[in-house]
């Protein structure tokens, strides 16, 4: 699981870009009036797709805008050669005259998002070192977005206690038994470690419960802070 989040550790100055970033107010994002997203964020769409965007300060001169765009697109092609069902796309890659980088990506589902981000860390490292990239393995460890029932089936034991996030929450706190009785509600599970940047998750329905280390920033948005373990968000 740790591998998923290690891409925030700077192997080169752009490893931090791999996951996601500042979200725009689009369909499925938090409502107007919600707190602004943190430096990294994702938008969960009702159709199961995910949008991500990132703004990185002080990007430096290691890559041109065109060079980074080429690297991302090449990694996407390589990943899809290994995982043909994955749906991954680069929407834009821009860098301003202060070397502030903005990258926006789209993913067809949670497994495409998790799989490519895990893959990209090894791809980036192999490319930098001049190593073979064809043998890189991918996994979806460290991230899940779907129903509670599906998360349990996927192997997440849900042995946790979550606290209420809104007035729509039926209880002040819920445990595993409660969660299993909410099987058709939705859950986001995100592995986080002490060196990782906060990530804001924008949901398409109201958030009901969150784990320790997750700060509610709006009816449909919450920020997962650095921790050793999982950040969990349950929403309608």
PDB file of C-alpha atoms in Angstrom:
ATOM      1  CA  UNK A   1       0.000   0.000   0.000  1.00  0.00           C
ATOM      2  CA  UNK A   2       2.828   2.375   0.782  1.00  0.00           C
ATOM      3  CA  UNK A   3       3.958   2.239  -2.846  1.00  0.00           C
ATOM      4  CA  UNK A   4       0.851   4.145  -3.933  1.00  0.00           C
ATOM      5  CA  UNK A   5       1.681   7.178  -1.844  1.00  0.00           C
ATOM      6  CA  UNK A   6       5.469   7.133  -2.283  1.00  0.00           C
ATOM      7  CA  UNK A   7       5.088   9.055  -5.533  1.00  0.00           C
ATOM      8  CA  UNK A   8       4.877  12.207  -3.395  1.00  0.00           C
ATOM      9  CA  UNK A   9       8.487  11.647  -2.317  1.00  0.00           C
ATOM     10  CA  UNK A  10      10.772  13.625  -4.582  1.00  0.00           C
ATOM     11  CA  UNK A  11      12.841  11.200  -6.655  1.00  0.00           C
ATOM     12  CA  UNK A  12      13.081  14.058  -9.100  1.00  0.00           C
ATOM     13  CA  UNK A  13      11.491  17.458  -8.801  1.00  0.00           C
ATOM     14  CA  UNK A  14       8.312  16.316 -10.554  1.00  0.00           C
ATOM     15  CA  UNK A  15       7.442  13.097  -8.727  1.00  0.00           C
ATOM     16  CA  UNK A  16       4.985  15.119  -6.664  1.00  0.00           C
ATOM     17  CA  UNK A  17       2.887  15.695  -9.741  1.00  0.00           C
ATOM     18  CA  UNK A  18       1.762  12.091 -10.133  1.00  0.00           C
ATOM     19  CA  UNK A  19      -1.486  12.065  -8.227  1.00  0.00           C
ATOM     20  CA  UNK A  20      -3.703  15.096  -8.573  1.00  0.00           C
ATOM     21  CA  UNK A  21      -4.285  18.686  -7.514  1.00  0.00           C
ATOM     22  CA  UNK A  22      -6.285  21.860  -7.295  1.00  0.00           C
ATOM     23  CA  UNK A  23      -9.833  21.099  -8.374  1.00  0.00           C
ATOM     24  CA  UNK A  24     -12.132  23.287 -10.365  1.00  0.00           C
ATOM     25  CA  UNK A  25     -15.809  23.698  -9.574  1.00  0.00           C
ATOM     26  CA  UNK A  26     -17.239  21.198 -12.065  1.00  0.00           C
ATOM     27  CA  UNK A  27     -20.106  18.745 -12.042  1.00  0.00           C
ATOM     28  CA  UNK A  28     -19.522  16.415  -9.117  1.00  0.00           C
ATOM     29  CA  UNK A  29     -17.332  18.889  -7.255  1.00  0.00           C
ATOM     30  CA  UNK A  30     -18.230  20.525  -3.970  1.00  0.00           C
ATOM     31  CA  UNK A  31     -21.069  23.035  -3.952  1.00  0.00           C
ATOM     32  CA  UNK A  32     -20.500  26.747  -4.330  1.00  0.00           C
ATOM     33  CA  UNK A  33     -19.470  28.120  -0.986  1.00  0.00           C
ATOM     34  CA  UNK A  34     -17.468  25.040   0.009  1.00  0.00           C
ATOM     35  CA  UNK A  35     -13.885  25.631   1.066  1.00  0.00           C
ATOM     36  CA  UNK A  36     -11.288  25.868  -1.676  1.00  0.00           C
ATOM     37  CA  UNK A  37      -9.414  22.681  -2.439  1.00  0.00           C
ATOM     38  CA  UNK A  38      -5.968  22.017  -1.041  1.00  0.00           C
ATOM     39  CA  UNK A  39      -2.911  21.782  -3.279  1.00  0.00           C
ATOM     40  CA  UNK A  40      -3.902  18.266  -4.364  1.00  0.00           C
ATOM     41  CA  UNK A  41      -7.460  17.171  -5.087  1.00  0.00           C
ATOM     42  CA  UNK A  42      -9.669  14.814  -7.038  1.00  0.00           C
ATOM     43  CA  UNK A  43     -13.239  15.032  -8.268  1.00  0.00           C
ATOM     44  CA  UNK A  44     -15.390  11.905  -8.070  1.00  0.00           C
ATOM     45  CA  UNK A  45     -18.101  11.800 -10.720  1.00  0.00           C
ATOM     46  CA  UNK A  46     -21.428   9.989 -10.404  1.00  0.00           C
ATOM     47  CA  UNK A  47     -20.628   7.845 -13.453  1.00  0.00           C
ATOM     48  CA  UNK A  48     -17.566   6.480 -11.638  1.00  0.00           C
ATOM     49  CA  UNK A  49     -14.989   8.572 -13.481  1.00  0.00           C
ATOM     50  CA  UNK A  50     -12.393  10.729 -11.733  1.00  0.00           C
ATOM     51  CA  UNK A  51     -10.839  14.054 -12.642  1.00  0.00           C
ATOM     52  CA  UNK A  52      -7.617  15.294 -11.120  1.00  0.00           C
ATOM     53  CA  UNK A  53      -5.562  18.431 -11.425  1.00  0.00           C
ATOM     54  CA  UNK A  54      -2.415  19.702  -9.786  1.00  0.00           C
ATOM     55  CA  UNK A  55      -0.601  22.979  -9.375  1.00  0.00           C
ATOM     56  CA  UNK A  56       3.052  22.694  -8.320  1.00  0.00           C
ATOM     57  CA  UNK A  57       5.070  25.760  -7.350  1.00  0.00           C
ATOM     58  CA  UNK A  58       8.740  26.103  -8.221  1.00  0.00           C
ATOM     59  CA  UNK A  59       8.753  23.390 -10.848  1.00  0.00           C
ATOM     60  CA  UNK A  60      12.212  24.352 -12.057  1.00  0.00           C
ATOM     61  CA  UNK A  61      13.841  23.806 -15.426  1.00  0.00           C
ATOM     62  CA  UNK A  62      14.208  20.012 -15.370  1.00  0.00           C
ATOM     63  CA  UNK A  63      11.426  19.539 -17.906  1.00  0.00           C
ATOM     64  CA  UNK A  64       9.856  21.753 -20.507  1.00  0.00           C
ATOM     65  CA  UNK A  65       6.082  21.837 -20.739  1.00  0.00           C
ATOM     66  CA  UNK A  66       6.295  19.783 -23.928  1.00  0.00           C
ATOM     67  CA  UNK A  67       8.766  17.334 -22.398  1.00  0.00           C
ATOM     68  CA  UNK A  68       6.581  16.618 -19.412  1.00  0.00           C
ATOM     69  CA  UNK A  69       3.479  16.257 -21.584  1.00  0.00           C
ATOM     70  CA  UNK A  70       5.358  13.752 -23.752  1.00  0.00           C
ATOM     71  CA  UNK A  71       6.494  11.819 -20.680  1.00  0.00           C
ATOM     72  CA  UNK A  72       2.951  11.583 -19.314  1.00  0.00           C
ATOM     73  CA  UNK A  73       1.444  10.525 -22.634  1.00  0.00           C
ATOM     74  CA  UNK A  74       4.157   7.918 -23.160  1.00  0.00           C
ATOM     75  CA  UNK A  75       3.561   6.510 -19.680  1.00  0.00           C
ATOM     76  CA  UNK A  76      -0.183   6.344 -20.345  1.00  0.00           C
ATOM     77  CA  UNK A  77       0.406   4.357 -23.543  1.00  0.00           C
ATOM     78  CA  UNK A  78       2.796   2.014 -21.763  1.00  0.00           C
ATOM     79  CA  UNK A  79       0.333   1.491 -18.909  1.00  0.00           C
ATOM     80  CA  UNK A  80      -2.567   0.798 -21.251  1.00  0.00           C
ATOM     81  CA  UNK A  81      -0.455  -1.768 -23.100  1.00  0.00           C
ATOM     82  CA  UNK A  82      -0.316  -3.605 -19.787  1.00  0.00           C
ATOM     83  CA  UNK A  83      -3.849  -2.821 -18.579  1.00  0.00           C
ATOM     84  CA  UNK A  84      -5.929  -2.616 -21.745  1.00  0.00           C
ATOM     85  CA  UNK A  85      -9.149  -1.872 -19.862  1.00  0.00           C
ATOM     86  CA  UNK A  86      -7.689   1.201 -18.146  1.00  0.00           C
ATOM     87  CA  UNK A  87      -9.110   4.569 -19.172  1.00  0.00           C
ATOM     88  CA  UNK A  88      -6.547   7.327 -18.624  1.00  0.00           C
ATOM     89  CA  UNK A  89      -6.219  10.664 -20.372  1.00  0.00           C
ATOM     90  CA  UNK A  90      -4.196  13.857 -20.095  1.00  0.00           C
ATOM     91  CA  UNK A  91      -6.379  16.951 -20.502  1.00  0.00           C
ATOM     92  CA  UNK A  92      -3.699  19.607 -20.174  1.00  0.00           C
ATOM     93  CA  UNK A  93      -0.162  20.238 -19.014  1.00  0.00           C
ATOM     94  CA  UNK A  94       0.875  23.856 -18.612  1.00  0.00           C
ATOM     95  CA  UNK A  95       3.752  25.716 -17.020  1.00  0.00           C
ATOM     96  CA  UNK A  96       3.849  29.462 -16.428  1.00  0.00           C
ATOM     97  CA  UNK A  97       6.833  31.813 -16.372  1.00  0.00           C
ATOM     98  CA  UNK A  98       7.233  31.259 -12.617  1.00  0.00           C
ATOM     99  CA  UNK A  99       7.663  27.525 -13.294  1.00  0.00           C
ATOM    100  CA  UNK A 100       4.271  26.790 -11.754  1.00  0.00           C
ATOM    101  CA  UNK A 101       3.001  23.571 -13.283  1.00  0.00           C
ATOM    102  CA  UNK A 102      -0.669  22.715 -13.842  1.00  0.00           C
ATOM    103  CA  UNK A 103      -1.594  19.182 -14.887  1.00  0.00           C
ATOM    104  CA  UNK A 104      -5.151  17.942 -15.442  1.00  0.00           C
ATOM    105  CA  UNK A 105      -6.034  14.299 -16.018  1.00  0.00           C
ATOM    106  CA  UNK A 106      -9.139  12.134 -16.402  1.00  0.00           C
ATOM    107  CA  UNK A 107      -9.695   8.498 -15.422  1.00  0.00           C
ATOM    108  CA  UNK A 108     -12.568   6.248 -16.410  1.00  0.00           C
ATOM    109  CA  UNK A 109     -12.867   4.635 -12.987  1.00  0.00           C
ATOM    110  CA  UNK A 110     -11.156   4.317  -9.629  1.00  0.00           C
ATOM    111  CA  UNK A 111      -9.009   1.362 -10.687  1.00  0.00           C
ATOM    112  CA  UNK A 112      -7.652   3.290 -13.679  1.00  0.00           C
ATOM    113  CA  UNK A 113      -6.752   6.164 -11.358  1.00  0.00           C
ATOM    114  CA  UNK A 114      -5.094   3.946  -8.757  1.00  0.00           C
ATOM    115  CA  UNK A 115      -3.390   1.696 -11.302  1.00  0.00           C
ATOM    116  CA  UNK A 116      -1.853   4.440 -13.403  1.00  0.00           C
ATOM    117  CA  UNK A 117      -0.632   6.419 -10.403  1.00  0.00           C
ATOM    118  CA  UNK A 118       1.064   3.334  -8.966  1.00  0.00           C
ATOM    119  CA  UNK A 119       2.520   2.530 -12.391  1.00  0.00           C
ATOM    120  CA  UNK A 120       3.765   6.055 -13.032  1.00  0.00           C
ATOM    121  CA  UNK A 121       6.112   6.072 -10.036  1.00  0.00           C
ATOM    122  CA  UNK A 122       8.077   3.104 -11.358  1.00  0.00           C
ATOM    123  CA  UNK A 123       7.821   4.330 -14.954  1.00  0.00           C
ATOM    124  CA  UNK A 124       9.187   7.740 -14.004  1.00  0.00           C
ATOM    125  CA  UNK A 125      12.061   6.225 -12.065  1.00  0.00           C
ATOM    126  CA  UNK A 126      12.923   3.734 -14.809  1.00  0.00           C
ATOM    127  CA  UNK A 127      12.848   6.470 -17.444  1.00  0.00           C
ATOM    128  CA  UNK A 128      15.150   8.691 -15.367  1.00  0.00           C
ATOM    129  CA  UNK A 129      17.598   5.810 -14.822  1.00  0.00           C
ATOM    130  CA  UNK A 130      17.517   4.589 -18.440  1.00  0.00           C
ATOM    131  CA  UNK A 131      16.033   1.271 -17.324  1.00  0.00           C
ATOM    132  CA  UNK A 132      13.608  -1.082 -19.085  1.00  0.00           C
ATOM    133  CA  UNK A 133       9.972  -0.096 -18.535  1.00  0.00           C
ATOM    134  CA  UNK A 134       8.290  -3.114 -20.120  1.00  0.00           C
ATOM    135  CA  UNK A 135       8.446  -5.253 -16.975  1.00  0.00           C
ATOM    136  CA  UNK A 136       6.882  -2.723 -14.602  1.00  0.00           C
ATOM    137  CA  UNK A 137       3.951  -4.215 -12.704  1.00  0.00           C
ATOM    138  CA  UNK A 138       0.880  -2.234 -11.718  1.00  0.00           C
ATOM    139  CA  UNK A 139      -1.591  -2.576  -8.891  1.00  0.00           C
ATOM    140  CA  UNK A 140      -4.590  -0.707  -7.520  1.00  0.00           C
ATOM    141  CA  UNK A 141      -3.380  -0.800  -3.897  1.00  0.00           C
ATOM    142  CA  UNK A 142      -3.900   2.267  -1.771  1.00  0.00           C
ATOM    143  CA  UNK A 143      -7.056   3.726  -3.271  1.00  0.00           C
ATOM    144  CA  UNK A 144     -10.701   2.712  -3.622  1.00  0.00           C
ATOM    145  CA  UNK A 145     -13.872   4.589  -4.549  1.00  0.00           C
ATOM    146  CA  UNK A 146     -17.239   2.830  -4.796  1.00  0.00           C
ATOM    147  CA  UNK A 147     -19.946   1.360  -2.603  1.00  0.00           C
ATOM    148  CA  UNK A 148     -19.199   0.149   0.909  1.00  0.00           C
ATOM    149  CA  UNK A 149     -20.314  -3.321  -0.129  1.00  0.00           C
ATOM    150  CA  UNK A 150     -17.836  -3.345  -3.018  1.00  0.00           C
ATOM    151  CA  UNK A 151     -15.020  -2.066  -0.777  1.00  0.00           C
ATOM    152  CA  UNK A 152     -15.599  -4.943   1.636  1.00  0.00           C
ATOM    153  CA  UNK A 153     -15.656  -7.427  -1.244  1.00  0.00           C
ATOM    154  CA  UNK A 154     -12.388  -5.910  -2.512  1.00  0.00           C
ATOM    155  CA  UNK A 155     -10.716  -6.820   0.786  1.00  0.00           C
ATOM    156  CA  UNK A 156     -10.988  -3.698   2.942  1.00  0.00           C
ATOM    157  CA  UNK A 157     -11.961  -5.023   6.378  1.00  0.00           C
ATOM    158  CA  UNK A 158     -13.552  -1.705   7.485  1.00  0.00           C
ATOM    159  CA  UNK A 159     -12.423  -2.228  11.076  1.00  0.00           C
ATOM    160  CA  UNK A 160     -12.650   1.446  11.915  1.00  0.00           C
ATOM    161  CA  UNK A 161     -14.679   4.084  13.720  1.00  0.00           C
ATOM    162  CA  UNK A 162     -15.853   7.105  11.734  1.00  0.00           C
ATOM    163  CA  UNK A 163     -17.367  10.321  13.047  1.00  0.00           C
ATOM    164  CA  UNK A 164     -20.377  12.238  11.755  1.00  0.00           C
ATOM    165  CA  UNK A 165     -19.645  14.888   9.129  1.00  0.00           C
ATOM    166  CA  UNK A 166     -23.068  16.508   8.675  1.00  0.00           C
ATOM    167  CA  UNK A 167     -26.556  16.904  10.078  1.00  0.00           C
ATOM    168  CA  UNK A 168     -27.643  14.182   7.655  1.00  0.00           C
ATOM    169  CA  UNK A 169     -25.551  11.634   9.544  1.00  0.00           C
ATOM    170  CA  UNK A 170     -27.823   9.219  11.420  1.00  0.00           C
ATOM    171  CA  UNK A 171     -25.303   8.663  14.248  1.00  0.00           C
ATOM    172  CA  UNK A 172     -22.464  10.558  15.865  1.00  0.00           C
ATOM    173  CA  UNK A 173     -20.120   7.704  15.018  1.00  0.00           C
ATOM    174  CA  UNK A 174     -20.216   4.414  13.119  1.00  0.00           C
ATOM    175  CA  UNK A 175     -18.223   1.195  13.304  1.00  0.00           C
ATOM    176  CA  UNK A 176     -17.747  -1.761  10.950  1.00  0.00           C
ATOM    177  CA  UNK A 177     -21.182  -3.237  11.709  1.00  0.00           C
ATOM    178  CA  UNK A 178     -22.865   0.071  10.921  1.00  0.00           C
ATOM    179  CA  UNK A 179     -20.910   0.460   7.698  1.00  0.00           C
ATOM    180  CA  UNK A 180     -21.838  -3.009   6.477  1.00  0.00           C
ATOM    181  CA  UNK A 181     -25.482  -2.069   7.018  1.00  0.00           C
ATOM    182  CA  UNK A 182     -24.877   0.950   4.751  1.00  0.00           C
ATOM    183  CA  UNK A 183     -23.647  -1.221   1.880  1.00  0.00           C
ATOM    184  CA  UNK A 184     -25.016   0.941  -0.943  1.00  0.00           C
ATOM    185  CA  UNK A 185     -23.598   4.180   0.441  1.00  0.00           C
ATOM    186  CA  UNK A 186     -20.295   5.263  -1.092  1.00  0.00           C
ATOM    187  CA  UNK A 187     -16.812   5.189   0.361  1.00  0.00           C
ATOM    188  CA  UNK A 188     -13.378   6.544  -0.498  1.00  0.00           C
ATOM    189  CA  UNK A 189     -10.341   4.802   0.995  1.00  0.00           C
ATOM    190  CA  UNK A 190      -6.981   6.521   0.516  1.00  0.00           C
ATOM    191  CA  UNK A 191      -3.630   5.387   1.928  1.00  0.00           C
ATOM    192  CA  UNK A 192      -1.602   8.229   3.428  1.00  0.00           C
ATOM    193  CA  UNK A 193       1.803   8.484   5.071  1.00  0.00           C
ATOM    194  CA  UNK A 194       3.640  11.138   7.008  1.00  0.00           C
ATOM    195  CA  UNK A 195       5.493  12.661   4.038  1.00  0.00           C
ATOM    196  CA  UNK A 196       2.425  12.864   1.804  1.00  0.00           C
ATOM    197  CA  UNK A 197       0.701  16.102   0.876  1.00  0.00           C
ATOM    198  CA  UNK A 198      -2.949  16.649   1.859  1.00  0.00           C
ATOM    199  CA  UNK A 199      -5.488  15.681  -0.792  1.00  0.00           C
ATOM    200  CA  UNK A 200      -8.965  17.167  -1.097  1.00  0.00           C
ATOM    201  CA  UNK A 201     -11.654  14.767  -2.300  1.00  0.00           C
ATOM    202  CA  UNK A 202     -14.725  16.303  -3.948  1.00  0.00           C
ATOM    203  CA  UNK A 203     -17.706  13.919  -3.851  1.00  0.00           C
ATOM    204  CA  UNK A 204     -20.905  14.048  -5.880  1.00  0.00           C
ATOM    205  CA  UNK A 205     -23.185  13.658  -2.840  1.00  0.00           C
ATOM    206  CA  UNK A 206     -23.141  14.877   0.761  1.00  0.00           C
ATOM    207  CA  UNK A 207     -20.457  13.460   3.034  1.00  0.00           C
ATOM    208  CA  UNK A 208     -21.797  11.538   6.039  1.00  0.00           C
ATOM    209  CA  UNK A 209     -18.782  10.227   7.981  1.00  0.00           C
ATOM    210  CA  UNK A 210     -15.013  10.611   7.999  1.00  0.00           C
ATOM    211  CA  UNK A 211     -12.079   8.946   9.732  1.00  0.00           C
ATOM    212  CA  UNK A 212      -9.408  10.557  11.883  1.00  0.00           C
ATOM    213  CA  UNK A 213      -7.092  12.705   9.809  1.00  0.00           C
ATOM    214  CA  UNK A 214      -9.843  13.823   7.443  1.00  0.00           C
ATOM    215  CA  UNK A 215     -11.080  17.429   7.630  1.00  0.00           C
ATOM    216  CA  UNK A 216     -14.519  18.255   6.247  1.00  0.00           C
ATOM    217  CA  UNK A 217     -14.264  21.398   4.108  1.00  0.00           C
ATOM    218  CA  UNK A 218     -17.794  21.499   2.679  1.00  0.00           C
ATOM    219  CA  UNK A 219     -20.934  19.436   2.259  1.00  0.00           C
ATOM    220  CA  UNK A 220     -19.307  17.440  -0.506  1.00  0.00           C
ATOM    221  CA  UNK A 221     -15.593  17.970   0.080  1.00  0.00           C
ATOM    222  CA  UNK A 222     -13.041  16.815   2.624  1.00  0.00           C
ATOM    223  CA  UNK A 223      -9.259  16.935   2.876  1.00  0.00           C
ATOM    224  CA  UNK A 224      -7.247  13.857   3.776  1.00  0.00           C
ATOM    225  CA  UNK A 225      -4.184  14.989   5.722  1.00  0.00           C
ATOM    226  CA  UNK A 226      -0.866  13.203   6.144  1.00  0.00           C
ATOM    227  CA  UNK A 227      -1.059  10.180   8.450  1.00  0.00           C
ATOM    228  CA  UNK A 228       0.180   6.632   8.654  1.00  0.00           C
ATOM    229  CA  UNK A 229      -2.732   4.558   7.433  1.00  0.00           C
ATOM    230  CA  UNK A 230      -5.973   5.193   5.601  1.00  0.00           C
ATOM    231  CA  UNK A 231      -8.155   8.242   5.234  1.00  0.00           C
ATOM    232  CA  UNK A 232     -11.793   7.215   4.834  1.00  0.00           C
ATOM    233  CA  UNK A 233     -14.783   9.235   3.584  1.00  0.00           C
ATOM    234  CA  UNK A 234     -18.353   7.912   3.455  1.00  0.00           C
ATOM    235  CA  UNK A 235     -20.927   9.799   1.426  1.00  0.00           C
ATOM    236  CA  UNK A 236     -24.490   9.290   0.244  1.00  0.00           C
TER     237      UNK A 236
END
